[in-house]
Short mmCIF file of C-alpha atoms and ligand atoms in Angstrom, two decimals:
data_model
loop_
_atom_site.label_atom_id
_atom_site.label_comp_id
_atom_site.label_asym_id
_atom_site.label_seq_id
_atom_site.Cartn_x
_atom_site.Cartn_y
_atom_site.Cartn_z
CA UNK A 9 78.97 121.43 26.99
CA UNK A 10 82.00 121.04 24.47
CA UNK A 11 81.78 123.42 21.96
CA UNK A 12 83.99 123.39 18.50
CA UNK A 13 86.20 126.22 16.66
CA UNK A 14 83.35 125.55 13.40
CA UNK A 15 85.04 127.38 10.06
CA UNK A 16 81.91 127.11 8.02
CA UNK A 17 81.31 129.39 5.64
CA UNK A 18 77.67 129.76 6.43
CA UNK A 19 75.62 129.46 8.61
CA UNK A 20 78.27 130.64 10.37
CA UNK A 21 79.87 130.77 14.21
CA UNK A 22 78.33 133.13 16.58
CA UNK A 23 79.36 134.80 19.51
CA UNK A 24 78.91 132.74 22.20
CA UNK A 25 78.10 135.73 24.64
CA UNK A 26 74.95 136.22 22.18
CA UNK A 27 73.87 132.35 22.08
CA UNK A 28 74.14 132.34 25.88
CA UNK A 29 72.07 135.29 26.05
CA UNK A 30 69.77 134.22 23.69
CA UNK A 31 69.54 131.15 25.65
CA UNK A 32 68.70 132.75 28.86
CA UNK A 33 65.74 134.54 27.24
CA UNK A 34 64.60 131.41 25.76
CA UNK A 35 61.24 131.16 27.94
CA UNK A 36 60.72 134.71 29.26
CA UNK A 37 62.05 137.60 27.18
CA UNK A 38 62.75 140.57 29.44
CA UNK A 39 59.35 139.52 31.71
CA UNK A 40 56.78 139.00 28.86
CA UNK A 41 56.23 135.58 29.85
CA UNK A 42 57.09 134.09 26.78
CA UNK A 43 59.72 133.61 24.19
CA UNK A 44 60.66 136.14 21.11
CA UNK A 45 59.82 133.34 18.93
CA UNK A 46 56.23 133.09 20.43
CA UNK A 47 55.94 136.77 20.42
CA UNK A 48 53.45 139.24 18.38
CA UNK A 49 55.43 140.90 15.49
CA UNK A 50 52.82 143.56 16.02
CA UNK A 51 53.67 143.94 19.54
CA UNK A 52 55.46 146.81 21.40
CA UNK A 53 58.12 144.37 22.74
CA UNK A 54 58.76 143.49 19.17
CA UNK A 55 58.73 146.60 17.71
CA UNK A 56 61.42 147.99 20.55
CA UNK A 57 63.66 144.65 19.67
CA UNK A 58 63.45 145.71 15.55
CA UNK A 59 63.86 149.41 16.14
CA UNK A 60 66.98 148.97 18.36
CA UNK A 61 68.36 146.72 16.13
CA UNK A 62 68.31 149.16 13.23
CA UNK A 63 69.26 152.05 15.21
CA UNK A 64 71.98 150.18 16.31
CA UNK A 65 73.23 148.93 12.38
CA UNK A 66 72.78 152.78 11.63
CA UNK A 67 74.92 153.82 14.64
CA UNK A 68 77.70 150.67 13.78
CA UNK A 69 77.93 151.60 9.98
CA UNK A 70 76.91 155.24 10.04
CA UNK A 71 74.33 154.87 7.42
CA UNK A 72 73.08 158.30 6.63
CA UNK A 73 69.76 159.48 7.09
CA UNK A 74 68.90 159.09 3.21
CA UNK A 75 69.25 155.19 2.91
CA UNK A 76 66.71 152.93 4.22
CA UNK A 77 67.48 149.82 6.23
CA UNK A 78 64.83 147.15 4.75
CA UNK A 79 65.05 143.56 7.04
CA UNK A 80 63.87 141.22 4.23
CA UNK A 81 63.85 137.54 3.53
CA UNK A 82 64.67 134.98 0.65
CA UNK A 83 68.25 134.92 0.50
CA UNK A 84 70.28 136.66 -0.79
CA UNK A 85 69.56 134.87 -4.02
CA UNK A 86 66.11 136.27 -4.00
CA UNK A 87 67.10 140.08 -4.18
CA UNK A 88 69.50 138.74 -7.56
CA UNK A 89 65.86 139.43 -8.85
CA UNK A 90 64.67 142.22 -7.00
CA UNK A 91 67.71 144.38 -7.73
CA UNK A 92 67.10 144.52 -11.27
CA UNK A 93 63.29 144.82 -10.48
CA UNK A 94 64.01 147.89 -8.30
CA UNK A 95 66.76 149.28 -10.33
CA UNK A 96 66.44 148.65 -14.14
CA UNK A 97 64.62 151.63 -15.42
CA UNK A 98 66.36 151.75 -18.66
CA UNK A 99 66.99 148.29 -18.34
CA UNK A 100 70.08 147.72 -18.86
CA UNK A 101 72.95 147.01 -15.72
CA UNK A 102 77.17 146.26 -16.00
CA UNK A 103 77.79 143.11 -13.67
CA UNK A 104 81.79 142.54 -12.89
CA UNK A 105 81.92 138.46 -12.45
CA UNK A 106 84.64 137.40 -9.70
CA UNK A 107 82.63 134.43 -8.74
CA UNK A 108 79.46 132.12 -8.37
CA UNK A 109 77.37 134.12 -6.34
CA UNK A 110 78.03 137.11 -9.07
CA UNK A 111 77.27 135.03 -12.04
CA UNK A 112 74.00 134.18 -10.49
CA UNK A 113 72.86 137.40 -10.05
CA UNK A 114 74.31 138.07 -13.84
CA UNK A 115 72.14 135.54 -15.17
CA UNK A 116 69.26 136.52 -12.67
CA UNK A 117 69.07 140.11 -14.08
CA UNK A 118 69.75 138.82 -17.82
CA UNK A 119 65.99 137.63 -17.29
CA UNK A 120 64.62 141.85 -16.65
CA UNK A 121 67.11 143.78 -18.93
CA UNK A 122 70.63 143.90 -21.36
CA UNK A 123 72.75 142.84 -18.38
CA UNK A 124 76.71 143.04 -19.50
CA UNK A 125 79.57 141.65 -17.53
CA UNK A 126 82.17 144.14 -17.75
CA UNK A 127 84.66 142.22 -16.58
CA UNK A 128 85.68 138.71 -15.13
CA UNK A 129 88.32 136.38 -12.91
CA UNK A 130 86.56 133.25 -14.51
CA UNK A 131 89.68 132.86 -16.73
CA UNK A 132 91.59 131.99 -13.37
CA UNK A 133 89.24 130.20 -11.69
CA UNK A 134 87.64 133.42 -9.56
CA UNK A 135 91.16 133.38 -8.08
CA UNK A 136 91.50 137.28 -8.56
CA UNK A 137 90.03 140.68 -8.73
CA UNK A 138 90.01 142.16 -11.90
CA UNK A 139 91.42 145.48 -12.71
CA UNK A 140 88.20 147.88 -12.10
CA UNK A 141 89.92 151.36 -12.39
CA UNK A 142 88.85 151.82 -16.50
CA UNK A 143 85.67 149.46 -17.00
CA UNK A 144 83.32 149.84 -20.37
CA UNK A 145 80.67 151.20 -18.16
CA UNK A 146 77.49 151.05 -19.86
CA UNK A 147 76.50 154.99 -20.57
CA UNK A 148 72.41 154.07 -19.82
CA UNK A 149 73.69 151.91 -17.28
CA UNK A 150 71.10 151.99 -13.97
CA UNK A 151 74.09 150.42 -11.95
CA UNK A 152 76.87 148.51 -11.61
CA UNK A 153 77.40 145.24 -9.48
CA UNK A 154 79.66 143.50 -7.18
CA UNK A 155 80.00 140.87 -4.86
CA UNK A 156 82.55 142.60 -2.69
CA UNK A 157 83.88 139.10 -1.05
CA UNK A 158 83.73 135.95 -2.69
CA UNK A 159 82.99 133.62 -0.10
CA UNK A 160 83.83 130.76 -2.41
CA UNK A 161 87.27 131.47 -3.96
CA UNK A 162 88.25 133.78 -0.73
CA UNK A 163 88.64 137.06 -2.50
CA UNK A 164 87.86 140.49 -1.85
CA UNK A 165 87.29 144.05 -3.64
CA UNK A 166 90.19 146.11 -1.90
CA UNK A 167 89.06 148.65 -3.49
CA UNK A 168 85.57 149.89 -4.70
CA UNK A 169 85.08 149.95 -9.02
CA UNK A 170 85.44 153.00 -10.84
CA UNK A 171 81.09 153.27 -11.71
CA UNK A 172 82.12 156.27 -14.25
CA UNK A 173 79.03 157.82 -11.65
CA UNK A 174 76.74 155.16 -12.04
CA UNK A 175 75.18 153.47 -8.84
CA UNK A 176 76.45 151.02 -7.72
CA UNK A 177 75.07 147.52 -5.89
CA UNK A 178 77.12 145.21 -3.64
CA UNK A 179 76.42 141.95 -2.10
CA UNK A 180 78.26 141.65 0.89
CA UNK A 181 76.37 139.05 2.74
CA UNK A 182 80.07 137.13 3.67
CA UNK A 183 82.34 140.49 4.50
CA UNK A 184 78.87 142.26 6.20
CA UNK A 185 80.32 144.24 9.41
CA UNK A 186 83.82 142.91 9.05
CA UNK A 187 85.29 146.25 8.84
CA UNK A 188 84.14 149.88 8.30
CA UNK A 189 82.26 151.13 5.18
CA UNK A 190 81.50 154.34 3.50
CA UNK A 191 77.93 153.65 3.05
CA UNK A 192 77.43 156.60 1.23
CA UNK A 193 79.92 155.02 -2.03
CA UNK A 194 77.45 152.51 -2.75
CA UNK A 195 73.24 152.85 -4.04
CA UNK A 196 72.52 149.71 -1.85
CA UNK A 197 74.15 147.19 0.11
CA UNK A 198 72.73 144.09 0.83
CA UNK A 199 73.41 140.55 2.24
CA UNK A 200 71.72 137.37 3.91
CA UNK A 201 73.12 137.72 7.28
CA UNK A 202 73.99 133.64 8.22
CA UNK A 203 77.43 134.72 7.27
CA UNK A 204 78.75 137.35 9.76
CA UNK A 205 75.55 138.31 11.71
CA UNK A 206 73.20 136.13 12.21
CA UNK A 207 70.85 132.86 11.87
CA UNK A 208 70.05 132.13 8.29
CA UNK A 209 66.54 133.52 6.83
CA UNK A 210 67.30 137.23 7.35
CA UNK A 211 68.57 139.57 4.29
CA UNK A 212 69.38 143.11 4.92
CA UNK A 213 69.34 145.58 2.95
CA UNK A 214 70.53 149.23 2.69
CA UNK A 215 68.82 151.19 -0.26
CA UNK A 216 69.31 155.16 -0.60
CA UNK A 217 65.86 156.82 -0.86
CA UNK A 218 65.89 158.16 -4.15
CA UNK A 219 65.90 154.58 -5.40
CA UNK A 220 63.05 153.52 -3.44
CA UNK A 221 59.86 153.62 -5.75
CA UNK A 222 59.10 152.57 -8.82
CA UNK A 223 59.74 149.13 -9.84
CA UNK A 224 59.38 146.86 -13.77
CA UNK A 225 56.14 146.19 -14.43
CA UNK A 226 55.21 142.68 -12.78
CA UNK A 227 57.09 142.92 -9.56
CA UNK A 228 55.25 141.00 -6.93
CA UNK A 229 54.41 142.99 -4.09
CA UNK A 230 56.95 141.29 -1.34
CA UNK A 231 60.11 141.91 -3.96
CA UNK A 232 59.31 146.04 -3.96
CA UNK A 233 61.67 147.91 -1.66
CA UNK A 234 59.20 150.53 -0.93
CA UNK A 235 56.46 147.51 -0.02
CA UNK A 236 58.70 147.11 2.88
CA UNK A 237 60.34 150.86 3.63
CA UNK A 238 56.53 152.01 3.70
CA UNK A 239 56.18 149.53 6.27
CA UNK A 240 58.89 149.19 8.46
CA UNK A 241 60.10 145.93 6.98
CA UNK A 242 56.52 144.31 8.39
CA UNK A 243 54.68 144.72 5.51
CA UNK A 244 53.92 140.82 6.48
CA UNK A 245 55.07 138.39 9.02
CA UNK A 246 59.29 139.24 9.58
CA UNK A 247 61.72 136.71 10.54
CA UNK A 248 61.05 137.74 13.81
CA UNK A 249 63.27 135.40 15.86
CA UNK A 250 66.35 135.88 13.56
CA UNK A 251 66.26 139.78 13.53
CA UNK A 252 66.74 139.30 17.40
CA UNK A 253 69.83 137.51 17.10
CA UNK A 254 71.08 140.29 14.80
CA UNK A 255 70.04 142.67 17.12
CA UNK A 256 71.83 140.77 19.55
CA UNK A 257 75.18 140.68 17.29
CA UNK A 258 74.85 144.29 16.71
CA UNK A 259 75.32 145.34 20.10
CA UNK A 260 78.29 142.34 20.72
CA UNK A 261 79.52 144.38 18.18
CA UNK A 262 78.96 148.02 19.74
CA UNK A 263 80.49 146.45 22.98
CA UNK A 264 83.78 144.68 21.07
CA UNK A 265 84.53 148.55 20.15
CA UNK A 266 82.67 148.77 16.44
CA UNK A 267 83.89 148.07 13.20
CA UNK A 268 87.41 149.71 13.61
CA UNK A 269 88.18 147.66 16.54
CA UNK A 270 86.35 144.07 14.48
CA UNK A 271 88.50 144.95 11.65
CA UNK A 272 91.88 144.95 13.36
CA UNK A 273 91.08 141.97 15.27
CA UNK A 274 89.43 139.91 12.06
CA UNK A 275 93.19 141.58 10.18
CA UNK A 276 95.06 139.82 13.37
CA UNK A 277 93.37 136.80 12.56
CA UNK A 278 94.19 136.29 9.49
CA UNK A 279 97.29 137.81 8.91
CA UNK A 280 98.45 134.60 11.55
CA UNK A 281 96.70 132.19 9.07
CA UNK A 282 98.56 133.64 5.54
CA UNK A 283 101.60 134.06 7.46
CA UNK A 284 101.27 130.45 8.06
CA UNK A 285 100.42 129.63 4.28
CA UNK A 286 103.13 131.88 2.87
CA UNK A 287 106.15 129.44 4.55
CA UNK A 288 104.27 126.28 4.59
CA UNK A 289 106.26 123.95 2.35
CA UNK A 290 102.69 121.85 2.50
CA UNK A 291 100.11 124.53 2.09
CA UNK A 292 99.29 127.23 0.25
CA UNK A 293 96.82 129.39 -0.06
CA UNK A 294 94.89 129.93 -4.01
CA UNK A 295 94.24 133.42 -4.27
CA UNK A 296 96.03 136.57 -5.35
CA UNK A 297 97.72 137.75 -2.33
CA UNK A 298 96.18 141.60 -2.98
CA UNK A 299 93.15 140.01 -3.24
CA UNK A 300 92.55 137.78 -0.08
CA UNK A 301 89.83 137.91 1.76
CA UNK A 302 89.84 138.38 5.62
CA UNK A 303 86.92 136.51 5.95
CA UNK A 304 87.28 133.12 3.63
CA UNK A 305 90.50 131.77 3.64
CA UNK A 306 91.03 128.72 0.51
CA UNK A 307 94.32 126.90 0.66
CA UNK A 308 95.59 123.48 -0.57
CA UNK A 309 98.09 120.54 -0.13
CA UNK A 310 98.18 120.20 -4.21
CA UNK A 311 97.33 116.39 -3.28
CA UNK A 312 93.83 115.50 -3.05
CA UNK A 313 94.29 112.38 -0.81
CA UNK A 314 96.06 114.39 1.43
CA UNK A 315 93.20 117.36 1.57
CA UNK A 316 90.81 114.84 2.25
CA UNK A 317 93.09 113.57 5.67
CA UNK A 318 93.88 116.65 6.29
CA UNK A 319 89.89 117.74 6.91
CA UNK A 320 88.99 114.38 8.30
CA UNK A 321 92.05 114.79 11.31
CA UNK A 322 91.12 118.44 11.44
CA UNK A 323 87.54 117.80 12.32
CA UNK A 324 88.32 115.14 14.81
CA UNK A 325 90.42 117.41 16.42
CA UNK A 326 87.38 119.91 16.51
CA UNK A 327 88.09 122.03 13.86
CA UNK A 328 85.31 121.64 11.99
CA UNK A 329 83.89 122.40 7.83
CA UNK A 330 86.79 122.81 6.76
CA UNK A 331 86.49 121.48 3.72
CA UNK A 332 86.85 124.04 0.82
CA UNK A 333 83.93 124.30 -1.52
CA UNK A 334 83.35 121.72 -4.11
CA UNK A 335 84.18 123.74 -6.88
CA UNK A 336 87.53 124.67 -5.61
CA UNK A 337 88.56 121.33 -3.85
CA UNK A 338 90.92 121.31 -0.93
CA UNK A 339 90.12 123.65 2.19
CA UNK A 340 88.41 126.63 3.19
CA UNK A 341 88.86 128.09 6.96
CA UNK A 342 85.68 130.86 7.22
CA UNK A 343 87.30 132.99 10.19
CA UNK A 344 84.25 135.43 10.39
CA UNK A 345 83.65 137.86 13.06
CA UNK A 346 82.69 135.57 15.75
CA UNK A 347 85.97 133.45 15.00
CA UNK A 348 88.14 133.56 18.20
CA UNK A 349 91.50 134.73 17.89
CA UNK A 350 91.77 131.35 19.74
CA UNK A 351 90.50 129.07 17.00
CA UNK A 352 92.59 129.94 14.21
CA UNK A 353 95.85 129.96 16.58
CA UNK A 354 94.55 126.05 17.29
CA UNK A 355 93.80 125.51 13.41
CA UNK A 356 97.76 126.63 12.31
CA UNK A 357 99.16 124.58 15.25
CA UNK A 358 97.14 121.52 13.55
CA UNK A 359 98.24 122.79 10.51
CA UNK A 360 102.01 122.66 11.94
CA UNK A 361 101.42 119.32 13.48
CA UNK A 362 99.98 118.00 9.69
CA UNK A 363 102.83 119.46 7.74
CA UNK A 364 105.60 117.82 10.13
CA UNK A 365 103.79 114.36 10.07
CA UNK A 366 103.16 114.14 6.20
CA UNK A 367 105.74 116.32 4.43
C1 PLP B 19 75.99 132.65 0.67
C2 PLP B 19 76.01 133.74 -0.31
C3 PLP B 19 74.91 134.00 -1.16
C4 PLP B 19 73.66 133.15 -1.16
O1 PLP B 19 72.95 133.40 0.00
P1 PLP B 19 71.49 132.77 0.24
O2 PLP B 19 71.08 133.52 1.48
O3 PLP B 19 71.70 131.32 0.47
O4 PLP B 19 70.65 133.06 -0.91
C5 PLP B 19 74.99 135.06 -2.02
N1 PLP B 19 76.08 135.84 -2.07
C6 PLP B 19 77.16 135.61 -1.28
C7 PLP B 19 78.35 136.50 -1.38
C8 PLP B 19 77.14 134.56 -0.38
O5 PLP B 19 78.22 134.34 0.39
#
């Protein structure tokens, strides 16, 4: 078995310790004779696996008894619609645009209610946070969005909008579990988990109760929150297999010390990385330096030729997707959760090695 250091921004590395374990389970989960994926979603093998797992997201985040934890599918692009579905009672919402995934859900919502952006990088290419401390926050605004880290440009919300009281929404499907939250800042938090936590085909979400209810006129059935609160998140078939795996992550993560102790080590991580790209006469990194992300690291040669050589050596070398996102150019090292310190100590020793041979 050779395995890589894989920096992709998603899916995503996993703990090893969890694929192994997985792995050993494969053909008898815990004596049932059979596999998790064979397994009844109805049964009381499953239903221990999907209760533990929540109890265990509750216990990591300290989500407080008045938000629901809702395991959903379709993306994370599919609750761009459902938010506004759930949420826009006067219809109208304030979205702050620092990137791709933010616009989408922007232009998503435009389709249920007045949805305003607020405020915007896109002048800079995403490359920053905007200021958020005095926005024009819609007075019948039903919330206010974010994308909390832009797993595209590599920045992150350091600090939480001023909402003027309104609600507000985050998707933080690439910075899920990456460091400790105050659940109770935020109306819901939600993210497709093949990021930082799991397989892909698994969203989470985490909605407080009050909000749970009525929806626009026309929602279908699966996109209601309280379709799925009212029934434990198996109102049909759930993505039984990958909830497992996050189960599985959750309690890696319980063992690793929590979020306190995943934070410092995911701050280790890439503190070594920007170190690197803040004396590299070769690299550099693109984003704001208050800004960076600890999760999605975008840097740059300035030379395309020499991007392009760069990820080519890199990935025979075993460092592997690093190639930055196409609407960025250059790199992108994704040093999630699951990254070993390990890996991105071997990725700025290539990096050293590059910069000596081509400078
Ligand atoms: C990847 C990503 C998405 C899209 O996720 P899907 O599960 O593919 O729909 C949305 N938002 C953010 C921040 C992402 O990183």
């Amino acid at each position: 078995m050779s395995r890589v250091y894989n920096f992709s921004a998603g899916p995503a590395v996993l703990p090893e310790e969890v694929l192994i374990e997985a792995a050993n389970e494969m053909l008898d989960y815990k004596g049932t004779g059979m596999s998790v994926m064979e397994m009844s979603h109805r049964s009381a093998a499953y239903q221990a696996i999907i209760d533990e797992a929540e109890a265990d997201l509750r216990e990591l985040m300290h989500i407080p008894e008045n938000y629901k934890v809702l395991f959903l599918q379709g993306g994370a692009s599919q609750q761009f619609a459902a938010v506004p579905m759930n949420l826009m009672k006067n219809k109208v919402a304030d979205y702050i645009i620092t990137g791709v995934w933010a616009k989408k859900a922007w232009q998503e919502a435009k389709l249920y209610g007045k949805a305003n952006a607020i405020a915007s990088s896109e002048d800079k290419t995403y490359t920053y946070i905007p200021d958020c401390s005095d926005l024009p926050i819609s007075e019948d605004a039903d919330y206010v969005y974010i994308c909390e880290n832009n797993t595209i440009y590599g920045t992150k919300f350091k600090a939480l909008p001023n909402t003027k009281g309104k609600d507000l929404v985050a998707d933080v499907s690439s910075c899920f579990l990456s460091e400790p939250v105050d659940v109770s800042k935020y109306a819901v938090i939600y993210g497709g988990v093949q990021k930082n936590i799991g397989p892909a085909g698994v969203v989470i979400a985490i909605v407080r109760e009050d909000l749970i209810g009525d929806c626009l006129p026309g929602t279908p059935t699966m996109l209601k929150w309280k379709t799925q609160a009212d029934n434990g998140s198996m109102y049909n078939t759930p993505p039984a297999y990958g909830i497992y795996i996050c189960g599985k992550v959750f309690k890696w993560l319980k063992k690793m010390g929590g979020l306190e102790a995943i934070a410092a080590h995911n701050e280790r991580k890439a503190k070594l990385l920007y170190d690197f790209l803040d004396q590299s006469e070769l690299f550099h990194g693109t984003v704001r330096k208050e800004d960076r992300s600890l999760m999605n690291v975008p840097f740059v040669t300035g030379n395309k030729e020499l991007d392009a050589k760069f990820v080519k050596e890199a990935d025979a070398a075993g460092l592997k997707n690093l190639k930055g996102h196409r609407s960025v150019g250059g790199m992108r090292a994704s040093i999630y959760n699951a990254m070993p310190y390990e890996g991105v100590e071997a990725l700025v020793a290539f990096m050293k090695k590059f910069e000596e041979e081509n400078k």
